[in-house]
Amino acid sequence: MSQVPQEPKGLSEDEAAKETNSELVMSPAKVLRIGSMIRALLEEVKSAPLDVDSRTRLAEIYDASVAELGGVMSEDLTEELRAFAPAFRGGEVPSESELRIAQAQLVGWLEGLFHGIQATLMAQQMDSRTQLQELRSRGLPQTTQQPGNYL
């Protein structure tokens, strides 16, 4: 998820680096754009019958979208995505139902990812607020100088 890496406690440097780099999204804006496109495409597909050429093109768009998403996510998320959303292969043209199901699954997975990003951002915001409140509660040190000329 899009998060600020924090070093996990009690792990070696290699383990901490693996943990830090897992489940990261390097470009949340790109993921959001692709997700919006896929959602709009799904809505279009629901309302129109598809011939062989349009199903072939839609399968190509689907595969390209999955590949693009894989390029902006950590290895862990990319593996999860590929396992969840396998590419259409074998030269066969998928049926309308197969395409609709695949797109609906991808949209659902992306929505889960978006919720994870939002939750991470909210947690980071809460951590920042807590740190700011701690700094404020400590206050600034009192000085004994009187305001006046600085020369």
PDB file of N, CA, C and O in Angstrom, residues 21-83:
ATOM      1  N   ASN A  21       9.456  -3.248   2.033  1.00  0.00           N
ATOM      2  CA  ASN A  21       9.137  -3.155   0.609  1.00  0.00           C
ATOM      3  C   ASN A  21       7.938  -3.989   0.192  1.00  0.00           C
ATOM      4  O   ASN A  21       7.525  -3.917  -0.952  1.00  0.00           O
ATOM      5  N   SER A  22       7.383  -4.792   1.077  1.00  0.00           N
ATOM      6  CA  SER A  22       6.233  -5.595   0.700  1.00  0.00           C
ATOM      7  C   SER A  22       4.974  -4.741   0.740  1.00  0.00           C
ATOM      8  O   SER A  22       4.848  -3.812   1.524  1.00  0.00           O
ATOM      9  N   GLU A  23       4.095  -5.038  -0.170  1.00  0.00           N
ATOM     10  CA  GLU A  23       2.789  -4.394  -0.254  1.00  0.00           C
ATOM     11  C   GLU A  23       2.876  -2.880  -0.373  1.00  0.00           C
ATOM     12  O   GLU A  23       2.129  -2.155   0.276  1.00  0.00           O
ATOM     13  N   LEU A  24       3.780  -2.395  -1.222  1.00  0.00           N
ATOM     14  CA  LEU A  24       3.881  -0.976  -1.497  1.00  0.00           C
ATOM     15  C   LEU A  24       3.331  -0.693  -2.889  1.00  0.00           C
ATOM     16  O   LEU A  24       3.458  -1.497  -3.790  1.00  0.00           O
ATOM     17  N   VAL A  25       2.746   0.461  -3.042  1.00  0.00           N
ATOM     18  CA  VAL A  25       2.307   0.944  -4.341  1.00  0.00           C
ATOM     19  C   VAL A  25       3.173   2.148  -4.647  1.00  0.00           C
ATOM     20  O   VAL A  25       3.129   3.145  -3.931  1.00  0.00           O
ATOM     21  N   MET A  26       3.978   2.040  -5.705  1.00  0.00           N
ATOM     22  CA  MET A  26       4.911   3.106  -6.016  1.00  0.00           C
ATOM     23  C   MET A  26       4.235   4.310  -6.673  1.00  0.00           C
ATOM     24  O   MET A  26       4.741   5.411  -6.602  1.00  0.00           O
ATOM     25  N   SER A  27       3.104   4.097  -7.318  1.00  0.00           N
ATOM     26  CA  SER A  27       2.424   5.191  -8.017  1.00  0.00           C
ATOM     27  C   SER A  27       0.913   5.085  -7.810  1.00  0.00           C
ATOM     28  O   SER A  27       0.195   4.616  -8.690  1.00  0.00           O
ATOM     29  N   PRO A  28       0.423   5.533  -6.643  1.00  0.00           N
ATOM     30  CA  PRO A  28      -1.012   5.427  -6.369  1.00  0.00           C
ATOM     31  C   PRO A  28      -1.881   6.138  -7.405  1.00  0.00           C
ATOM     32  O   PRO A  28      -2.958   5.662  -7.749  1.00  0.00           O
ATOM     33  N   ALA A  29      -1.408   7.257  -7.941  1.00  0.00           N
ATOM     34  CA  ALA A  29      -2.204   7.994  -8.937  1.00  0.00           C
ATOM     35  C   ALA A  29      -2.427   7.144 -10.180  1.00  0.00           C
ATOM     36  O   ALA A  29      -3.530   7.126 -10.737  1.00  0.00           O
ATOM     37  N   LYS A  30      -1.397   6.426 -10.610  1.00  0.00           N
ATOM     38  CA  LYS A  30      -1.537   5.568 -11.791  1.00  0.00           C
ATOM     39  C   LYS A  30      -2.511   4.424 -11.509  1.00  0.00           C
ATOM     40  O   LYS A  30      -3.345   4.089 -12.344  1.00  0.00           O
ATOM     41  N   VAL A  31      -2.419   3.855 -10.332  1.00  0.00           N
ATOM     42  CA  VAL A  31      -3.339   2.773  -9.957  1.00  0.00           C
ATOM     43  C   VAL A  31      -4.778   3.294  -9.963  1.00  0.00           C
ATOM     44  O   VAL A  31      -5.690   2.620 -10.461  1.00  0.00           O
ATOM     45  N   LEU A  32      -4.989   4.486  -9.437  1.00  0.00           N
ATOM     46  CA  LEU A  32      -6.331   5.070  -9.420  1.00  0.00           C
ATOM     47  C   LEU A  32      -6.849   5.321 -10.837  1.00  0.00           C
ATOM     48  O   LEU A  32      -8.014   5.067 -11.132  1.00  0.00           O
ATOM     49  N   ARG A  33      -5.979   5.833 -11.713  1.00  0.00           N
ATOM     50  CA  ARG A  33      -6.401   6.077 -13.106  1.00  0.00           C
ATOM     51  C   ARG A  33      -6.779   4.779 -13.797  1.00  0.00           C
ATOM     52  O   ARG A  33      -7.813   4.695 -14.467  1.00  0.00           O
ATOM     53  N   ILE A  34      -5.948   3.753 -13.659  1.00  0.00           N
ATOM     54  CA  ILE A  34      -6.236   2.465 -14.292  1.00  0.00           C
ATOM     55  C   ILE A  34      -7.513   1.875 -13.703  1.00  0.00           C
ATOM     56  O   ILE A  34      -8.363   1.354 -14.423  1.00  0.00           O
ATOM     57  N   GLY A  35      -7.666   1.976 -12.384  1.00  0.00           N
ATOM     58  CA  GLY A  35      -8.879   1.472 -11.739  1.00  0.00           C
ATOM     59  C   GLY A  35     -10.129   2.166 -12.239  1.00  0.00           C
ATOM     60  O   GLY A  35     -11.150   1.524 -12.497  1.00  0.00           O
ATOM     61  N   SER A  36     -10.059   3.482 -12.410  1.00  0.00           N
ATOM     62  CA  SER A  36     -11.212   4.236 -12.930  1.00  0.00           C
ATOM     63  C   SER A  36     -11.539   3.821 -14.357  1.00  0.00           C
ATOM     64  O   SER A  36     -12.707   3.671 -14.718  1.00  0.00           O
ATOM     65  N   MET A  37     -10.503   3.617 -15.167  1.00  0.00           N
ATOM     66  CA  MET A  37     -10.719   3.180 -16.538  1.00  0.00           C
ATOM     67  C   MET A  37     -11.374   1.795 -16.578  1.00  0.00           C
ATOM     68  O   MET A  37     -12.327   1.565 -17.327  1.00  0.00           O
ATOM     69  N   ILE A  38     -10.881   0.890 -15.752  1.00  0.00           N
ATOM     70  CA  ILE A  38     -11.431  -0.469 -15.736  1.00  0.00           C
ATOM     71  C   ILE A  38     -12.881  -0.446 -15.263  1.00  0.00           C
ATOM     72  O   ILE A  38     -13.731  -1.153 -15.809  1.00  0.00           O
ATOM     73  N   ARG A  39     -13.177   0.368 -14.261  1.00  0.00           N
ATOM     74  CA  ARG A  39     -14.564   0.479 -13.769  1.00  0.00           C
ATOM     75  C   ARG A  39     -15.478   1.003 -14.876  1.00  0.00           C
ATOM     76  O   ARG A  39     -16.569   0.476 -15.099  1.00  0.00           O
ATOM     77  N   ALA A  40     -15.049   2.047 -15.593  1.00  0.00           N
ATOM     78  CA  ALA A  40     -15.853   2.605 -16.690  1.00  0.00           C
ATOM     79  C   ALA A  40     -16.027   1.569 -17.797  1.00  0.00           C
ATOM     80  O   ALA A  40     -17.121   1.427 -18.365  1.00  0.00           O
ATOM     81  N   LEU A  41     -14.969   0.831 -18.076  1.00  0.00           N
ATOM     82  CA  LEU A  41     -15.041  -0.209 -19.098  1.00  0.00           C
ATOM     83  C   LEU A  41     -16.029  -1.297 -18.695  1.00  0.00           C
ATOM     84  O   LEU A  41     -16.816  -1.773 -19.525  1.00  0.00           O
ATOM     85  N   LEU A  42     -16.015  -1.665 -17.437  1.00  0.00           N
ATOM     86  CA  LEU A  42     -16.954  -2.677 -16.943  1.00  0.00           C
ATOM     87  C   LEU A  42     -18.390  -2.214 -17.113  1.00  0.00           C
ATOM     88  O   LEU A  42     -19.257  -2.979 -17.534  1.00  0.00           O
ATOM     89  N   GLU A  43     -18.654  -0.955 -16.813  1.00  0.00           N
ATOM     90  CA  GLU A  43     -20.005  -0.410 -16.985  1.00  0.00           C
ATOM     91  C   GLU A  43     -20.436  -0.448 -18.448  1.00  0.00           C
ATOM     92  O   GLU A  43     -21.585  -0.759 -18.755  1.00  0.00           O
ATOM     93  N   GLU A  44     -19.514  -0.130 -19.355  1.00  0.00           N
ATOM     94  CA  GLU A  44     -19.820  -0.179 -20.786  1.00  0.00           C
ATOM     95  C   GLU A  44     -20.103  -1.606 -21.232  1.00  0.00           C
ATOM     96  O   GLU A  44     -21.027  -1.854 -22.002  1.00  0.00           O
ATOM     97  N   VAL A  45     -19.300  -2.541 -20.757  1.00  0.00           N
ATOM     98  CA  VAL A  45     -19.456  -3.941 -21.148  1.00  0.00           C
ATOM     99  C   VAL A  45     -20.789  -4.502 -20.665  1.00  0.00           C
ATOM    100  O   VAL A  45     -21.408  -5.310 -21.346  1.00  0.00           O
ATOM    101  N   LYS A  46     -21.238  -4.061 -19.503  1.00  0.00           N
ATOM    102  CA  LYS A  46     -22.512  -4.547 -18.960  1.00  0.00           C
ATOM    103  C   LYS A  46     -23.686  -4.201 -19.861  1.00  0.00           C
ATOM    104  O   LYS A  46     -24.652  -4.937 -19.941  1.00  0.00           O
ATOM    105  N   SER A  47     -23.596  -3.050 -20.527  1.00  0.00           N
ATOM    106  CA  SER A  47     -24.756  -2.562 -21.277  1.00  0.00           C
ATOM    107  C   SER A  47     -24.735  -2.884 -22.762  1.00  0.00           C
ATOM    108  O   SER A  47     -25.701  -2.600 -23.453  1.00  0.00           O
ATOM    109  N   ALA A  48     -23.663  -3.467 -23.271  1.00  0.00           N
ATOM    110  CA  ALA A  48     -23.584  -3.694 -24.715  1.00  0.00           C
ATOM    111  C   ALA A  48     -23.219  -5.141 -25.014  1.00  0.00           C
ATOM    112  O   ALA A  48     -22.347  -5.709 -24.358  1.00  0.00           O
ATOM    113  N   PRO A  49     -23.877  -5.717 -26.027  1.00  0.00           N
ATOM    114  CA  PRO A  49     -23.453  -7.052 -26.465  1.00  0.00           C
ATOM    115  C   PRO A  49     -22.105  -6.929 -27.185  1.00  0.00           C
ATOM    116  O   PRO A  49     -21.835  -5.921 -27.834  1.00  0.00           O
ATOM    117  N   LEU A  50     -21.271  -7.930 -27.061  1.00  0.00           N
ATOM    118  CA  LEU A  50     -19.934  -7.863 -27.635  1.00  0.00           C
ATOM    119  C   LEU A  50     -19.741  -8.915 -28.716  1.00  0.00           C
ATOM    120  O   LEU A  50     -20.027 -10.093 -28.503  1.00  0.00           O
ATOM    121  N   ASP A  51     -19.230  -8.493 -29.875  1.00  0.00           N
ATOM    122  CA  ASP A  51     -18.902  -9.445 -30.928  1.00  0.00           C
ATOM    123  C   ASP A  51     -17.490  -9.977 -30.687  1.00  0.00           C
ATOM    124  O   ASP A  51     -16.820  -9.593 -29.718  1.00  0.00           O
ATOM    125  N   VAL A  52     -17.013 -10.846 -31.554  1.00  0.00           N
ATOM    126  CA  VAL A  52     -15.712 -11.488 -31.377  1.00  0.00           C
ATOM    127  C   VAL A  52     -14.583 -10.448 -31.345  1.00  0.00           C
ATOM    128  O   VAL A  52     -13.692 -10.516 -30.494  1.00  0.00           O
ATOM    129  N   ASP A  53     -14.622  -9.486 -32.273  1.00  0.00           N
ATOM    130  CA  ASP A  53     -13.562  -8.477 -32.320  1.00  0.00           C
ATOM    131  C   ASP A  53     -13.529  -7.634 -31.044  1.00  0.00           C
ATOM    132  O   ASP A  53     -12.459  -7.331 -30.516  1.00  0.00           O
ATOM    133  N   SER A  54     -14.688  -7.237 -30.556  1.00  0.00           N
ATOM    134  CA  SER A  54     -14.713  -6.404 -29.343  1.00  0.00           C
ATOM    135  C   SER A  54     -14.292  -7.205 -28.117  1.00  0.00           C
ATOM    136  O   SER A  54     -13.618  -6.670 -27.228  1.00  0.00           O
ATOM    137  N   ARG A  55     -14.632  -8.480 -28.065  1.00  0.00           N
ATOM    138  CA  ARG A  55     -14.181  -9.310 -26.942  1.00  0.00           C
ATOM    139  C   ARG A  55     -12.672  -9.509 -26.989  1.00  0.00           C
ATOM    140  O   ARG A  55     -12.002  -9.485 -25.961  1.00  0.00           O
ATOM    141  N   THR A  56     -12.123  -9.673 -28.194  1.00  0.00           N
ATOM    142  CA  THR A  56     -10.674  -9.805 -28.341  1.00  0.00           C
ATOM    143  C   THR A  56      -9.983  -8.533 -27.865  1.00  0.00           C
ATOM    144  O   THR A  56      -9.009  -8.582 -27.109  1.00  0.00           O
ATOM    145  N   ARG A  57     -10.493  -7.388 -28.304  1.00  0.00           N
ATOM    146  CA  ARG A  57      -9.909  -6.103 -27.898  1.00  0.00           C
ATOM    147  C   ARG A  57     -10.040  -5.888 -26.397  1.00  0.00           C
ATOM    148  O   ARG A  57      -9.115  -5.428 -25.734  1.00  0.00           O
ATOM    149  N   LEU A  58     -11.175  -6.234 -25.833  1.00  0.00           N
ATOM    150  CA  LEU A  58     -11.387  -6.074 -24.408  1.00  0.00           C
ATOM    151  C   LEU A  58     -10.433  -6.962 -23.605  1.00  0.00           C
ATOM    152  O   LEU A  58      -9.904  -6.542 -22.570  1.00  0.00           O
ATOM    153  N   ALA A  59     -10.195  -8.179 -24.084  1.00  0.00           N
ATOM    154  CA  ALA A  59      -9.236  -9.067 -23.419  1.00  0.00           C
ATOM    155  C   ALA A  59      -7.833  -8.477 -23.479  1.00  0.00           C
ATOM    156  O   ALA A  59      -7.073  -8.549 -22.497  1.00  0.00           O
ATOM    157  N   GLU A  60      -7.468  -7.854 -24.602  1.00  0.00           N
ATOM    158  CA  GLU A  60      -6.164  -7.199 -24.722  1.00  0.00           C
ATOM    159  C   GLU A  60      -6.049  -6.037 -23.735  1.00  0.00           C
ATOM    160  O   GLU A  60      -5.014  -5.863 -23.086  1.00  0.00           O
ATOM    161  N   ILE A  61      -7.094  -5.244 -23.625  1.00  0.00           N
ATOM    162  CA  ILE A  61      -7.097  -4.113 -22.684  1.00  0.00           C
ATOM    163  C   ILE A  61      -6.971  -4.621 -21.252  1.00  0.00           C
ATOM    164  O   ILE A  61      -6.228  -4.068 -20.438  1.00  0.00           O
ATOM    165  N   TYR A  62      -7.687  -5.672 -20.951  1.00  0.00           N
ATOM    166  CA  TYR A  62      -7.628  -6.274 -19.620  1.00  0.00           C
ATOM    167  C   TYR A  62      -6.204  -6.716 -19.300  1.00  0.00           C
ATOM    168  O   TYR A  62      -5.650  -6.381 -18.245  1.00  0.00           O
ATOM    169  N   ASP A  63      -5.584  -7.470 -20.224  1.00  0.00           N
ATOM    170  CA  ASP A  63      -4.219  -7.953 -20.004  1.00  0.00           C
ATOM    171  C   ASP A  63      -3.235  -6.791 -19.862  1.00  0.00           C
ATOM    172  O   ASP A  63      -2.350  -6.825 -19.008  1.00  0.00           O
ATOM    173  N   ALA A  64      -3.393  -5.763 -20.690  1.00  0.00           N
ATOM    174  CA  ALA A  64      -2.510  -4.598 -20.609  1.00  0.00           C
ATOM    175  C   ALA A  64      -2.697  -3.879 -19.275  1.00  0.00           C
ATOM    176  O   ALA A  64      -1.718  -3.399 -18.674  1.00  0.00           O
ATOM    177  N   SER A  65      -3.928  -3.785 -18.804  1.00  0.00           N
ATOM    178  CA  SER A  65      -4.204  -3.122 -17.516  1.00  0.00           C
ATOM    179  C   SER A  65      -3.545  -3.874 -16.370  1.00  0.00           C
ATOM    180  O   SER A  65      -2.930  -3.255 -15.488  1.00  0.00           O
ATOM    181  N   VAL A  66      -3.646  -5.191 -16.382  1.00  0.00           N
ATOM    182  CA  VAL A  66      -3.023  -5.997 -15.333  1.00  0.00           C
ATOM    183  C   VAL A  66      -1.508  -5.827 -15.382  1.00  0.00           C
ATOM    184  O   VAL A  66      -0.858  -5.668 -14.337  1.00  0.00           O
ATOM    185  N   ALA A  67      -0.932  -5.794 -16.590  1.00  0.00           N
ATOM    186  CA  ALA A  67       0.512  -5.611 -16.722  1.00  0.00           C
ATOM    187  C   ALA A  67       0.938  -4.234 -16.215  1.00  0.00           C
ATOM    188  O   ALA A  67       1.951  -4.108 -15.510  1.00  0.00           O
ATOM    189  N   GLU A  68       0.177  -3.191 -16.547  1.00  0.00           N
ATOM    190  CA  GLU A  68       0.494  -1.836 -16.085  1.00  0.00           C
ATOM    191  C   GLU A  68       0.409  -1.749 -14.561  1.00  0.00           C
ATOM    192  O   GLU A  68       1.255  -1.126 -13.924  1.00  0.00           O
ATOM    193  N   LEU A  69      -0.610  -2.341 -13.998  1.00  0.00           N
ATOM    194  CA  LEU A  69      -0.747  -2.332 -12.539  1.00  0.00           C
ATOM    195  C   LEU A  69       0.430  -3.041 -11.882  1.00  0.00           C
ATOM    196  O   LEU A  69       0.953  -2.582 -10.869  1.00  0.00           O
ATOM    197  N   GLY A  70       0.831  -4.157 -12.457  1.00  0.00           N
ATOM    198  CA  GLY A  70       1.962  -4.902 -11.915  1.00  0.00           C
ATOM    199  C   GLY A  70       3.247  -4.099 -11.922  1.00  0.00           C
ATOM    200  O   GLY A  70       4.118  -4.297 -11.072  1.00  0.00           O
ATOM    201  N   GLY A  71       3.360  -3.151 -12.844  1.00  0.00           N
ATOM    202  CA  GLY A  71       4.561  -2.349 -12.942  1.00  0.00           C
ATOM    203  C   GLY A  71       4.700  -1.268 -11.888  1.00  0.00           C
ATOM    204  O   GLY A  71       5.782  -0.708 -11.731  1.00  0.00           O
ATOM    205  N   VAL A  72       3.632  -0.955 -11.172  1.00  0.00           N
ATOM    206  CA  VAL A  72       3.698   0.123 -10.175  1.00  0.00           C
ATOM    207  C   VAL A  72       3.462  -0.376  -8.754  1.00  0.00           C
ATOM    208  O   VAL A  72       3.244   0.419  -7.848  1.00  0.00           O
ATOM    209  N   MET A  73       3.539  -1.683  -8.590  1.00  0.00           N
ATOM    210  CA  MET A  73       3.322  -2.249  -7.256  1.00  0.00           C
ATOM    211  C   MET A  73       4.512  -3.097  -6.849  1.00  0.00           C
ATOM    212  O   MET A  73       5.305  -3.514  -7.685  1.00  0.00           O
ATOM    213  N   SER A  74       4.592  -3.370  -5.570  1.00  0.00           N
ATOM    214  CA  SER A  74       5.647  -4.234  -5.052  1.00  0.00           C
ATOM    215  C   SER A  74       5.487  -5.631  -5.625  1.00  0.00           C
ATOM    216  O   SER A  74       4.451  -5.991  -6.180  1.00  0.00           O
ATOM    217  N   GLU A  75       6.534  -6.415  -5.462  1.00  0.00           N
ATOM    218  CA  GLU A  75       6.519  -7.787  -5.973  1.00  0.00           C
ATOM    219  C   GLU A  75       5.392  -8.604  -5.334  1.00  0.00           C
ATOM    220  O   GLU A  75       4.726  -9.393  -6.007  1.00  0.00           O
ATOM    221  N   ASP A  76       5.167  -8.408  -4.041  1.00  0.00           N
ATOM    222  CA  ASP A  76       4.109  -9.148  -3.338  1.00  0.00           C
ATOM    223  C   ASP A  76       2.737  -8.873  -3.935  1.00  0.00           C
ATOM    224  O   ASP A  76       1.965  -9.795  -4.197  1.00  0.00           O
ATOM    225  N   LEU A  77       2.425  -7.584  -4.121  1.00  0.00           N
ATOM    226  CA  LEU A  77       1.124  -7.227  -4.676  1.00  0.00           C
ATOM    227  C   LEU A  77       1.002  -7.666  -6.138  1.00  0.00           C
ATOM    228  O   LEU A  77      -0.069  -8.075  -6.576  1.00  0.00           O
ATOM    229  N   THR A  78       2.094  -7.574  -6.882  1.00  0.00           N
ATOM    230  CA  THR A  78       2.074  -8.004  -8.280  1.00  0.00           C
ATOM    231  C   THR A  78       1.785  -9.499  -8.373  1.00  0.00           C
ATOM    232  O   THR A  78       0.985  -9.933  -9.207  1.00  0.00           O
ATOM    233  N   GLU A  79       2.426 -10.285  -7.517  1.00  0.00           N
ATOM    234  CA  GLU A  79       2.162 -11.735  -7.498  1.00  0.00           C
ATOM    235  C   GLU A  79       0.708 -12.018  -7.134  1.00  0.00           C
ATOM    236  O   GLU A  79       0.060 -12.874  -7.731  1.00  0.00           O
ATOM    237  N   GLU A  80       0.199 -11.300  -6.142  1.00  0.00           N
ATOM    238  CA  GLU A  80      -1.198 -11.470  -5.741  1.00  0.00           C
ATOM    239  C   GLU A  80      -2.137 -11.126  -6.901  1.00  0.00           C
ATOM    240  O   GLU A  80      -3.092 -11.852  -7.177  1.00  0.00           O
ATOM    241  N   LEU A  81      -1.846 -10.035  -7.585  1.00  0.00           N
ATOM    242  CA  LEU A  81      -2.658  -9.613  -8.718  1.00  0.00           C
ATOM    243  C   LEU A  81      -2.635 -10.657  -9.823  1.00  0.00           C
ATOM    244  O   LEU A  81      -3.675 -11.023 -10.375  1.00  0.00           O
ATOM    245  N   ARG A  82      -1.459 -11.147 -10.166  1.00  0.00           N
ATOM    246  CA  ARG A  82      -1.349 -12.138 -11.254  1.00  0.00           C
ATOM    247  C   ARG A  82      -2.035 -13.447 -10.896  1.00  0.00           C
ATOM    248  O   ARG A  82      -2.602 -14.108 -11.760  1.00  0.00           O
ATOM    249  N   ALA A  83      -1.985 -13.818  -9.629  1.00  0.00           N
ATOM    250  CA  ALA A  83      -2.674 -15.039  -9.202  1.00  0.00           C
ATOM    251  C   ALA A  83      -4.187 -14.846  -9.238  1.00  0.00           C
ATOM    252  O   ALA A  83      -4.940 -15.758  -9.571  1.00  0.00           O
TER     253      ALA A  83
END
